[in-house]
Coordinates of N, CA and C and ligand atoms in Angstrom, one line a residue:
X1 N -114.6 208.4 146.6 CA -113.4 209.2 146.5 C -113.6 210.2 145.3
X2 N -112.3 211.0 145.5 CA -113.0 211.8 144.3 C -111.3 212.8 143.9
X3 N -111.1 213.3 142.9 CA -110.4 214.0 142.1 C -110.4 215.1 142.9
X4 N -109.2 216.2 143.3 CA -109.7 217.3 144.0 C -110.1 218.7 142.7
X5 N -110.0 218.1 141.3 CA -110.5 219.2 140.2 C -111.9 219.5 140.5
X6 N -113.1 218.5 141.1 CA -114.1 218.6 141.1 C -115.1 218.9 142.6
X7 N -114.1 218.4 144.1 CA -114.4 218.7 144.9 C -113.7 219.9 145.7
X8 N -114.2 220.8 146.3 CA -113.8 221.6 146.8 C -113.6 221.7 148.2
X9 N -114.1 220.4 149.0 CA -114.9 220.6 150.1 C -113.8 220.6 151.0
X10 N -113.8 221.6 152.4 CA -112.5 221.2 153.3 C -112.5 220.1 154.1
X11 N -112.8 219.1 153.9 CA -112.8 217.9 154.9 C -111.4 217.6 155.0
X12 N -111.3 217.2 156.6 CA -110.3 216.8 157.3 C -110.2 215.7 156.7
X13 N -108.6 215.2 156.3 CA -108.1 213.7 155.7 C -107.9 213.2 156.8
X14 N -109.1 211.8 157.0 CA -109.2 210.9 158.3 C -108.2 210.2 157.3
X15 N -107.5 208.8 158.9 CA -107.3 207.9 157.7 C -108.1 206.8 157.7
X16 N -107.7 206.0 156.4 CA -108.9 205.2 155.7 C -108.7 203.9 156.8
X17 N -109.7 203.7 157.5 CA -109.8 202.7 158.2 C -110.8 201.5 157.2
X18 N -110.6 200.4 157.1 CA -111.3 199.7 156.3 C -111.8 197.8 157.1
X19 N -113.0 198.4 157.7 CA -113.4 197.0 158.6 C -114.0 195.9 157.5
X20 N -113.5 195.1 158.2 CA -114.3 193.8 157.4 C -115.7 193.3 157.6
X21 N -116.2 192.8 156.0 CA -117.9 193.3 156.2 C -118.1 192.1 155.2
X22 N -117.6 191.0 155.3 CA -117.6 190.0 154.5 C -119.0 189.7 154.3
X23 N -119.8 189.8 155.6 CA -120.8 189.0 156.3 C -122.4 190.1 155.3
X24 N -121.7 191.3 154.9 CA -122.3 192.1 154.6 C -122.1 192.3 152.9
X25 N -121.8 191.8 152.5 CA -121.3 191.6 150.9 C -122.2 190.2 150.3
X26 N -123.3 190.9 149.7 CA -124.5 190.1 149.1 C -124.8 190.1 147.9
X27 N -124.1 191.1 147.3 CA -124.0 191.1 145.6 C -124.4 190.2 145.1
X28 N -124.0 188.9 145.0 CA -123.5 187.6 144.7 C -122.6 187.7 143.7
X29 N -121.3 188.3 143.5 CA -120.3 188.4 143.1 C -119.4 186.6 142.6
X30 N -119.0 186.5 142.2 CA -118.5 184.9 142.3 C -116.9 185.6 142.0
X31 N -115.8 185.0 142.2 CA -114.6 185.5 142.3 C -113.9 184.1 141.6
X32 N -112.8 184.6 140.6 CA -112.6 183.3 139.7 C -111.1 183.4 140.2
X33 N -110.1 182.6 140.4 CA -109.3 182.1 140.8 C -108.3 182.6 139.0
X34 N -107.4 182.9 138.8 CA -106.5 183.4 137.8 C -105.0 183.4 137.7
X35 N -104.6 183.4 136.5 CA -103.1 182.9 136.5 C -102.0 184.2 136.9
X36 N -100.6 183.8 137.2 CA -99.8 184.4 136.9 C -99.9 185.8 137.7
X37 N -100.0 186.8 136.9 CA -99.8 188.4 137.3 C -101.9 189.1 137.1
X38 N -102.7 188.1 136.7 CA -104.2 188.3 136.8 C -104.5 188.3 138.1
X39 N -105.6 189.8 138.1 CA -106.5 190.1 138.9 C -107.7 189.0 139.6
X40 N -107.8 188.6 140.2 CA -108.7 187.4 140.5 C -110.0 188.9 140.1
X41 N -111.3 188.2 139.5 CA -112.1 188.9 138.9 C -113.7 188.6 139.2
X42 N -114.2 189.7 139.4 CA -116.1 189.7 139.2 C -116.2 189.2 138.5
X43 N -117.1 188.2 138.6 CA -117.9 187.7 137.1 C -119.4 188.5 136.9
X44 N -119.8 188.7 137.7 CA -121.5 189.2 137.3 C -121.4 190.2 136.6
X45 N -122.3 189.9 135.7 CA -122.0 191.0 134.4 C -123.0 191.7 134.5
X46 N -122.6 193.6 134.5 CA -123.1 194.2 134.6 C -123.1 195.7 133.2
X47 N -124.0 195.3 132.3 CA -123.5 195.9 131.0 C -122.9 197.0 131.1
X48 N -122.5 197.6 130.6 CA -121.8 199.0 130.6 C -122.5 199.7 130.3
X49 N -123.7 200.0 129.8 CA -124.6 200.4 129.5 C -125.7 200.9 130.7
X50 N -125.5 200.0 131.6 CA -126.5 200.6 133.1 C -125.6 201.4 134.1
X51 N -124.1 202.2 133.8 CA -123.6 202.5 134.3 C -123.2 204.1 133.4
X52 N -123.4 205.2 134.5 CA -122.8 206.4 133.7 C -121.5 206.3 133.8
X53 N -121.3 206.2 132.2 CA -119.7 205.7 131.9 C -118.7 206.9 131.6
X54 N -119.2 208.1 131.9 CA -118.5 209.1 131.7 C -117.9 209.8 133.0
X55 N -119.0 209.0 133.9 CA -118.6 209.2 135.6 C -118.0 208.6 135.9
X56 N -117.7 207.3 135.3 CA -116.7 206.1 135.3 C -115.4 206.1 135.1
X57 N -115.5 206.7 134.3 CA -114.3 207.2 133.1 C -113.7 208.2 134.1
X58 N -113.9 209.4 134.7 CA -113.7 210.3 135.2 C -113.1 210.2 136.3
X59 N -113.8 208.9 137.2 CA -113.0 208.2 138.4 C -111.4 207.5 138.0
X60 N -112.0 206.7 136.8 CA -111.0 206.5 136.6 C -109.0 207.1 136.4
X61 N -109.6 208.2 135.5 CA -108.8 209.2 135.3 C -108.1 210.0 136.3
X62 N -108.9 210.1 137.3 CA -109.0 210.5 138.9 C -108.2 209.7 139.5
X63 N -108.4 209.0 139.1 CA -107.4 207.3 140.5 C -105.9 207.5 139.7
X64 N -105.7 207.0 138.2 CA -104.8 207.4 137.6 C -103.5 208.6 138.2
X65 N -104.2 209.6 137.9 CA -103.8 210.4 138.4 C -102.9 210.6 139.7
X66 N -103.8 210.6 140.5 CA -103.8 210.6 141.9 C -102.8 209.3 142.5
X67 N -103.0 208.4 141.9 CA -101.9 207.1 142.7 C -100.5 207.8 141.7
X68 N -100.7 207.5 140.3 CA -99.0 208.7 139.9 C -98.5 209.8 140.3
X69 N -99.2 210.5 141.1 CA -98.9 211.9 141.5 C -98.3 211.7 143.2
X70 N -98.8 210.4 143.5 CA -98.8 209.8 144.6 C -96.7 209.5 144.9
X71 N -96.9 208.0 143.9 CA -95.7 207.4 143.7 C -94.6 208.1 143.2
X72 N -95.1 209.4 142.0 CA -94.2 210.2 141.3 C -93.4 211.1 142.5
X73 N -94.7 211.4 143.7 CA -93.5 212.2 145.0 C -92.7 211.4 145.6
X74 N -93.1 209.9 145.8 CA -93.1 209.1 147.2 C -91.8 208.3 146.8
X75 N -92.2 207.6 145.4 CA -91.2 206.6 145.4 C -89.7 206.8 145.3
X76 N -89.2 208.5 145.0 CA -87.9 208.5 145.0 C -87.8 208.9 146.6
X77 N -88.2 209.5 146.7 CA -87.8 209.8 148.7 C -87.6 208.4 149.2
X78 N -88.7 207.5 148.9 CA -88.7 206.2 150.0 C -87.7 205.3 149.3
X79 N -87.2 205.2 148.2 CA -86.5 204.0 147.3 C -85.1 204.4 146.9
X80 N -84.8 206.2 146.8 CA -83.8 206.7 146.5 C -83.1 206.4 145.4
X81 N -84.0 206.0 144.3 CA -84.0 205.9 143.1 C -85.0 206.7 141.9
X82 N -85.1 206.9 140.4 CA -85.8 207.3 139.6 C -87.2 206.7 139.8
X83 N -88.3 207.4 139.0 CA -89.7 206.8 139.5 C -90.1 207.0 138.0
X84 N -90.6 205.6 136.9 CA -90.8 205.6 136.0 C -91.8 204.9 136.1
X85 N -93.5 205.8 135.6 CA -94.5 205.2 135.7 C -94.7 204.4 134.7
X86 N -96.2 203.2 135.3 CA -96.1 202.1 134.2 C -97.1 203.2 132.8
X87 N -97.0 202.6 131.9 CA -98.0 202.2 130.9 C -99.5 202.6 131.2
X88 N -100.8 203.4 130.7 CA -101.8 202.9 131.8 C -102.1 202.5 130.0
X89 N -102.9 201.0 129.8 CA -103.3 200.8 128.6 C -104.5 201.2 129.0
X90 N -105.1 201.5 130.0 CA -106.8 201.7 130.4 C -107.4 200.1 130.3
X91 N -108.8 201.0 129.2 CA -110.0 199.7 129.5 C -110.0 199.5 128.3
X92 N -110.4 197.8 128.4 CA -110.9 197.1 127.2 C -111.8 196.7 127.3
X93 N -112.4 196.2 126.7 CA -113.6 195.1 126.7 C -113.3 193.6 126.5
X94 N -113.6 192.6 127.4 CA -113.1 191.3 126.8 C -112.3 190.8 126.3
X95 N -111.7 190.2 125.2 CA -110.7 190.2 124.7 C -109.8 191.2 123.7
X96 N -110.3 191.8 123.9 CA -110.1 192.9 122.8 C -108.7 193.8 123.4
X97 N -108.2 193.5 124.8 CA -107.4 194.6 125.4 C -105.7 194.3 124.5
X98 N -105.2 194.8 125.6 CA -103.3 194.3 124.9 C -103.7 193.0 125.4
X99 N -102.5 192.5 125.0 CA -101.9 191.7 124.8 C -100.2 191.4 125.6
X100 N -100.2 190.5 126.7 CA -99.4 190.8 127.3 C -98.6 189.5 127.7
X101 N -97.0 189.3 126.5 CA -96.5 188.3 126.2 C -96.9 187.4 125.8
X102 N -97.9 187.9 124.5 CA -98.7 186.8 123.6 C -99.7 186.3 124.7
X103 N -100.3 186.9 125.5 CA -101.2 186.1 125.7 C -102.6 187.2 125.9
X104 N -103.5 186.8 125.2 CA -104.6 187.8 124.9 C -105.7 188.2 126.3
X105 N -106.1 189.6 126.3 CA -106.9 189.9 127.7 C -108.0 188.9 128.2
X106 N -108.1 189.0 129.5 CA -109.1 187.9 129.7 C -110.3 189.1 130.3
X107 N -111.3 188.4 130.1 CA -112.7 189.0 130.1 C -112.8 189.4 131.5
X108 N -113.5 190.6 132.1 CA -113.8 191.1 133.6 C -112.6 190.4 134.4
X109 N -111.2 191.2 134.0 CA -110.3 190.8 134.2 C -109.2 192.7 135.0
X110 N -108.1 192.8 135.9 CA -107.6 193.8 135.8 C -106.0 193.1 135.6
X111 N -105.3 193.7 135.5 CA -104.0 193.3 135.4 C -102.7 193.9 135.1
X112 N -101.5 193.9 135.7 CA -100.2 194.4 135.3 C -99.5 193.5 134.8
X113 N -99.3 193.8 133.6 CA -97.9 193.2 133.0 C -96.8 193.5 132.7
X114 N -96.1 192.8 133.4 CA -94.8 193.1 133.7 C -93.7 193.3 132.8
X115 N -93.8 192.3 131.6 CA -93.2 192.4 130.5 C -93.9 193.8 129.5
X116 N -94.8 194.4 129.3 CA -95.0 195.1 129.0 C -94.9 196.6 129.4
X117 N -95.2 196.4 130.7 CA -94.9 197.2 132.1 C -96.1 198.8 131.9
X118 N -97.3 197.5 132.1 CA -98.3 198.5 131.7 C -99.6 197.8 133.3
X119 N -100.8 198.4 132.9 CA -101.6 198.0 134.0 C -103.0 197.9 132.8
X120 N -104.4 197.1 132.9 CA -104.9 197.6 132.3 C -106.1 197.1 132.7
X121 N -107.5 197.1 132.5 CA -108.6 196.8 133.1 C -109.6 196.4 131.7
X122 N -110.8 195.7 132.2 CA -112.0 195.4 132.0 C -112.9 196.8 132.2
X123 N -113.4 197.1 131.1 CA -114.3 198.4 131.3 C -115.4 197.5 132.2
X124 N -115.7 196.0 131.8 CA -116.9 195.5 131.9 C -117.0 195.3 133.9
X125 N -115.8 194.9 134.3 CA -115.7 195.0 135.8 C -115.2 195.8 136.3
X126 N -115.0 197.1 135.9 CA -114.9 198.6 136.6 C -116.5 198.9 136.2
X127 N -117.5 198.4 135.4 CA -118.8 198.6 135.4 C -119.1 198.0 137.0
X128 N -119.1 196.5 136.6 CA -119.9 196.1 138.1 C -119.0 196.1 139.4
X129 N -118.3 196.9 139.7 CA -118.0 197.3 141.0 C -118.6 198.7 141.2
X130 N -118.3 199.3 140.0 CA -118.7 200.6 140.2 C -120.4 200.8 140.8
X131 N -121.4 200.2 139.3 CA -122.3 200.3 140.0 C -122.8 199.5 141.3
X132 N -122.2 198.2 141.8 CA -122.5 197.8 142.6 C -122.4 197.6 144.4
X133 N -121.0 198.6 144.1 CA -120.4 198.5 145.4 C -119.8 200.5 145.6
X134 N -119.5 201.2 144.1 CA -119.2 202.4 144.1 C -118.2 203.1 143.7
X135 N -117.7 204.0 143.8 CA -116.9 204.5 142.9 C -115.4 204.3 143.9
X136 N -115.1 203.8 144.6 CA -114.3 203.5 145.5 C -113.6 202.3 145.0
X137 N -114.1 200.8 144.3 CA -114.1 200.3 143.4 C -113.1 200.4 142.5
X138 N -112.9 201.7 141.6 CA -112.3 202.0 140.6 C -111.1 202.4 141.2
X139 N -111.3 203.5 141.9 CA -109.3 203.3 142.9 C -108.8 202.5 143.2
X140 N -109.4 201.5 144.1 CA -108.6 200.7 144.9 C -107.8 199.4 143.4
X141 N -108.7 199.4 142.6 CA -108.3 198.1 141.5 C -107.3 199.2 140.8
X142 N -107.5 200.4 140.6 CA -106.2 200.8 140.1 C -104.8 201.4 140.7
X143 N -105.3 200.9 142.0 CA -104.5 201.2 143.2 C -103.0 200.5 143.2
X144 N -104.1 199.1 142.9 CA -104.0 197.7 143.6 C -102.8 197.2 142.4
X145 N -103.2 197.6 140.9 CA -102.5 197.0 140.0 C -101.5 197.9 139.8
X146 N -101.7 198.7 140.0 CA -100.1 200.4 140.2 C -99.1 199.6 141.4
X147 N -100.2 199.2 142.3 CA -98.8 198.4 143.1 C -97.8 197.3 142.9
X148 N -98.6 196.3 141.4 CA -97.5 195.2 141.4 C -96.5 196.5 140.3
X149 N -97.2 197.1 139.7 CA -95.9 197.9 139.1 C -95.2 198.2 139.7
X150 N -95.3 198.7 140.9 CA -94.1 199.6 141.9 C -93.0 197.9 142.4
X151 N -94.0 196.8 142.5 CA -93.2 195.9 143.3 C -92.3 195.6 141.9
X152 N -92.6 195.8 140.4 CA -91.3 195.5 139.8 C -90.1 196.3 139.6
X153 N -90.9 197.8 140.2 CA -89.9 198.7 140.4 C -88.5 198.2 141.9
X154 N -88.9 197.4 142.2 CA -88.2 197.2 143.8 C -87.0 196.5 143.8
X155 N -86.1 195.9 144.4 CA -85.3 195.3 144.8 C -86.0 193.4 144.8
X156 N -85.7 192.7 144.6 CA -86.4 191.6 144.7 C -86.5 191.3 146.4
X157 N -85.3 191.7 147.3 CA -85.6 191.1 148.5 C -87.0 192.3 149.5
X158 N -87.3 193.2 148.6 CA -88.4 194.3 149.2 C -89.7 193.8 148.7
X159 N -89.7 192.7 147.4 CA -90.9 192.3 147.2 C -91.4 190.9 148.2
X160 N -92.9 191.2 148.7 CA -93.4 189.9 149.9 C -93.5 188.7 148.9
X161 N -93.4 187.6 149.2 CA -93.5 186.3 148.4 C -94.9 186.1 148.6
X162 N -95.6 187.4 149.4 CA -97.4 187.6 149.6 C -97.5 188.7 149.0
X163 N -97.5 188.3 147.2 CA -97.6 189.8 146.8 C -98.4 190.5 146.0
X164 N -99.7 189.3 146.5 CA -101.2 190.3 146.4 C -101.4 191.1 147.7
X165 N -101.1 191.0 148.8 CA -101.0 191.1 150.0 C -100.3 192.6 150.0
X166 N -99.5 192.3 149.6 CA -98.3 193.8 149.8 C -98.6 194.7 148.6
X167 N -99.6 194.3 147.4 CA -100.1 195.4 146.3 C -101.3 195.8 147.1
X168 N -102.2 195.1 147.9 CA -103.3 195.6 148.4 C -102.4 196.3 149.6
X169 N -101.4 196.8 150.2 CA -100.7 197.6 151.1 C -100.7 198.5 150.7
X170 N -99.6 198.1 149.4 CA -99.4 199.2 148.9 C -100.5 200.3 147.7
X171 N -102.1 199.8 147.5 CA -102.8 200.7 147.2 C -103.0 201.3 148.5
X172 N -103.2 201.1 149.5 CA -103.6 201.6 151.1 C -103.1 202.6 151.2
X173 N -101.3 202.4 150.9 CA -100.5 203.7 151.0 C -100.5 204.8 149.9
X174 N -101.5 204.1 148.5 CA -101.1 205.2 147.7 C -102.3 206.3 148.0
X175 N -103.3 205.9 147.9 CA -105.0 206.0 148.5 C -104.8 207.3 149.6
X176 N -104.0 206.8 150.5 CA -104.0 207.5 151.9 C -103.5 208.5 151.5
X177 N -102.3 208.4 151.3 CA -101.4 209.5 151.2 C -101.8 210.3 150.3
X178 N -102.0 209.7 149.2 CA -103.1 211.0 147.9 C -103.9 211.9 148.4
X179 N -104.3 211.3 149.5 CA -105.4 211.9 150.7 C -104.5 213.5 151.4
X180 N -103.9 212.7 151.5 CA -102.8 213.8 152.5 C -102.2 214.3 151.8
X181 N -101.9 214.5 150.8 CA -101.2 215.2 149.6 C -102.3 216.4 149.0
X182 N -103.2 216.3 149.6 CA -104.5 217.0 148.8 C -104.8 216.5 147.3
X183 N -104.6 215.2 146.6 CA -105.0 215.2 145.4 C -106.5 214.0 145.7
X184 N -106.7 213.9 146.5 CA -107.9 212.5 146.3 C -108.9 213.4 147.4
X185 N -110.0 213.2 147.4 CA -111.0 213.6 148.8 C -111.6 212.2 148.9
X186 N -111.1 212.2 150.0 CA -112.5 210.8 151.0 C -113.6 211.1 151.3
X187 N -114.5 210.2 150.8 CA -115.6 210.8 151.2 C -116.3 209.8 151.8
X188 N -117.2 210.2 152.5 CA -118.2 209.1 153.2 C -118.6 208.0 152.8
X189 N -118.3 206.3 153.0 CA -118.8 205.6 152.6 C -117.7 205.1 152.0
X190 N -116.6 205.6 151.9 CA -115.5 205.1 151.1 C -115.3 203.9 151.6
X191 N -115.1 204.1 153.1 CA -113.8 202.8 154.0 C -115.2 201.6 153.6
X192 N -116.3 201.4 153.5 CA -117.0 200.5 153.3 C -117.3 199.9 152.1
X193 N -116.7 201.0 150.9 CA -116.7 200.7 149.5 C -115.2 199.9 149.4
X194 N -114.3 200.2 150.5 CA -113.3 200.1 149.9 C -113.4 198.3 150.4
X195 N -113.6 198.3 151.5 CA -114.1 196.6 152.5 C -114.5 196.1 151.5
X196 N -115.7 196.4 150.7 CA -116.6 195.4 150.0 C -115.6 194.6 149.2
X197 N -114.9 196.2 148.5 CA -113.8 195.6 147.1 C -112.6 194.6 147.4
X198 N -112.4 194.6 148.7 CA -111.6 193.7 149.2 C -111.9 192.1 148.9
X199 N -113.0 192.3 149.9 CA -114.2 190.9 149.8 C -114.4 190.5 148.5
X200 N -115.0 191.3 147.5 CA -115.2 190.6 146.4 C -114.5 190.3 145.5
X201 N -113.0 190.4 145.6 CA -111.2 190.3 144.7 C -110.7 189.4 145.6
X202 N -111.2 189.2 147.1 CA -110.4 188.2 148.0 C -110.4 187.1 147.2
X203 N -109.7 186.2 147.2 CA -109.3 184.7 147.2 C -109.8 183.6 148.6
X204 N -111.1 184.2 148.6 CA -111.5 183.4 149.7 C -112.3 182.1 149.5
X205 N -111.8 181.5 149.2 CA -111.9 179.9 148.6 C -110.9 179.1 148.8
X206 N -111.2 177.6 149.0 CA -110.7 176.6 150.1 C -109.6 176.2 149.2
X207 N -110.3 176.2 147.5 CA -108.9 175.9 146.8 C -107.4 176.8 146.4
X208 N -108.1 178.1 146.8 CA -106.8 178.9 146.7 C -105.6 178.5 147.4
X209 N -104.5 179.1 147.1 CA -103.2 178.7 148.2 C -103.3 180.8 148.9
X210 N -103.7 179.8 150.5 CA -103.9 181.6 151.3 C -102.6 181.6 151.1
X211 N -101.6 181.3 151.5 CA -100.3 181.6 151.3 C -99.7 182.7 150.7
X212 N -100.0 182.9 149.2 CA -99.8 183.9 148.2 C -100.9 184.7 147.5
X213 N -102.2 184.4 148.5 CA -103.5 185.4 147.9 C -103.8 186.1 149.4
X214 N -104.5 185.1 150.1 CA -105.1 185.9 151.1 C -106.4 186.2 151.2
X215 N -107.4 185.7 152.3 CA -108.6 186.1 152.1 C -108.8 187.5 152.8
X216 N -110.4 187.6 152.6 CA -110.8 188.7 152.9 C -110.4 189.9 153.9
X217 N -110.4 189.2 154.9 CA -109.6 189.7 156.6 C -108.0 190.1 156.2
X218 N -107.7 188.9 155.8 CA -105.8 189.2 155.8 C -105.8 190.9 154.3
X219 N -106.5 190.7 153.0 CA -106.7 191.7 152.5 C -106.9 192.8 152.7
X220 N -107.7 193.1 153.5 CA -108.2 194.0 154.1 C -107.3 195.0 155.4
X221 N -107.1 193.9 156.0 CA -105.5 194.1 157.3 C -104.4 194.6 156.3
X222 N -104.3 194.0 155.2 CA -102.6 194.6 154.1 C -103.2 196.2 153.9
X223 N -104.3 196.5 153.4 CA -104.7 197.8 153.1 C -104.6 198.4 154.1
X224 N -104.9 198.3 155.5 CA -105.0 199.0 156.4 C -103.3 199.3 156.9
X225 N -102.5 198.3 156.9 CA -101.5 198.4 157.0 C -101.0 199.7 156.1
X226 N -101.1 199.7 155.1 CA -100.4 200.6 154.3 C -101.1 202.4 154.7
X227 N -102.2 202.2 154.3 CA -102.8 203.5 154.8 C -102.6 204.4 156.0
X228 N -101.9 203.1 157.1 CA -101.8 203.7 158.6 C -100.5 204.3 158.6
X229 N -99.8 202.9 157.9 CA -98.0 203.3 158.0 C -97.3 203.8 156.7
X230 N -98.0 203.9 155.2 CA -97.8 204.4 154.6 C -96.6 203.2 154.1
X231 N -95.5 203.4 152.7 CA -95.2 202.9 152.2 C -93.9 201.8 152.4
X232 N -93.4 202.5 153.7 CA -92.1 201.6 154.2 C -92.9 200.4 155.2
X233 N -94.2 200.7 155.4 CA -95.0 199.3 156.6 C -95.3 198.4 155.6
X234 N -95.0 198.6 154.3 CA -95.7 197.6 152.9 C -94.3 196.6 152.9
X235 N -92.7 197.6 152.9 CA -91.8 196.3 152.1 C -91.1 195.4 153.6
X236 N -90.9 194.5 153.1 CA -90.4 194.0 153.8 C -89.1 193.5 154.2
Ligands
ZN1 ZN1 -103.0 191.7 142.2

C-alpha cells in the first residue's frame, strides 16, 4: 500500500480480497496470547536495524493518515455523531512506550488504550512484519488498533462481544474505503501481505477462547467482510 503523496499511478481501486494462506506462512512467527485491550504479538525479533526505518516510518505515517482521513469522513455520516480521533502515541521500543493505566508497554506489542484513548505500537514488531511479510503489515496493525478506538467511539449495543473480529472488519473497511477515497493505492501483493498479517496476529491456538479472538479464517472473513460491505457490515 501506499500514501497517494508518493504514488501517482492510475490504478483501478479493486476491492481487497484477502484469501487465506495459513498453509503458506513459514516465517516461524510464534503469536503470544495477551491481556485485556493487547495486540496478540510477533515475537521474532527482527532488529530495527535490518529494516529501512525511514520507509517504515513513512508507511506508517501513511496508514495514520489515511485510516483518519478515512473515519474523519465516514464516522459522522455512518454514526451521526462528532468524530474525535484517538491519540496516535506512535512507536516505542519495549518498555519504554506510554503507559496505559499504570500499566507499562509490553515488548513487540500494538495496542489501544482506552483510558488513555490513544493507539500505540512496538517499532520492534512493525520491524518484523514489515520486513517479513511487507509494508501491508503496517496498515492493517494500524488499521486494526484505530478500530478498537472507533468501537469506543460506539454505542455499547454496536460493539461485537467478537471484538477482535469486528476491529479486524473494521480495518477492512477503513483500508478499502481509503482506497476509494483516493488516499491509499493498492498495490500488488497487498491482499497476500494483508492474509499473512492476519495469520500471524490470529489467535490460532487450542488455548485461546475462539469465541472472542478468532483464528486465522474467521480473521481474515471479518476483514473481508468489512472491505466488501464497508462500515455498517462491521456493527452489529
Ligand atoms: Zn485487537
Amino acid at each position: 500500500m501506499n500514501g497517494i503523496l508518493t504514488t501517482r499511478g492510475l490504478r483501478q481501486v479493486v476491492t481487497i480480497v484477502v484469501w487465506p494462506m495459513a498453509a503458506l506462512f513459514t516465517v516461524g512467527c510464534e503469536v503470544t496470547t495477551s491481556s485485556s485491550n493487547d495486540e496478540s504479538a510477533v515475537e521474532t525479533a527482527v532488529p530495527t536495524e535490518q529494516v529501512d526505518l525511514s520507509a517504515m516510518e513513512r508507511d506508517e505515517r501513511f496508514a495514520v493518515d489515511a485510516v483518519d482521513a478515512f473515519w474523519r469522513k465516514h464516522f459522522p455520516e455512518t454514526f451521526d455523531k462528532a468524530y474525535q480521533p484517538p491519540q496516535v502515541a506512535g512507536g516505542y521500543v519495549g518498555t519504554d512506550g506510554p503507559a496505559c493505566a499504570g500499566d507499562a508497554s509490553v515488548p513487540y506489542n500494538a495496542f489501544y488504550c482506552q483510558p488513555g484513548d490513544f493507539i500505540a505500537w512496538d517499532e520492534n514488531l512493525m520491524a518484523s512484519g514489515y520486513s517479513q511479510i511487507g509494508d501491508a503489515w503496517v496498515y492493517l496493525i494500524i488499521a486494526h488498533e484505530w478500530g478498537h478506538a472507533i468501537q469506543a467511539r460506539l454505542n455499547s449495543d454496536q460493539v461485537s462481544v467478537q471484538a477482535e473480529l469486528q476491529a479486524d472488519c473494521l480495518a477492512g473497511a477503513a483500508l478499502q474505503g481509503a482506497a476509494q477515497d483516493g488516499n491509499l493505492t493498492i498495490e500488488p501483493g497487498d491482499s497476500e501481505e494483508l492474509a499473512q498479517t492476519l495469520t500471524a496476529v490470529a489467535d490460532d491456538y487450542p488455548w485461546t477462547d475462539v469465541s472472542d479472538h478468532g483464528d486465522a479464517e474467521q480473521r481474515i472473513s471479518a476483514f473481508n467482510t468489512g472491505a466488501s460491505g464497508g462500515i455498517t457490515a462491521c456493527i452489529t
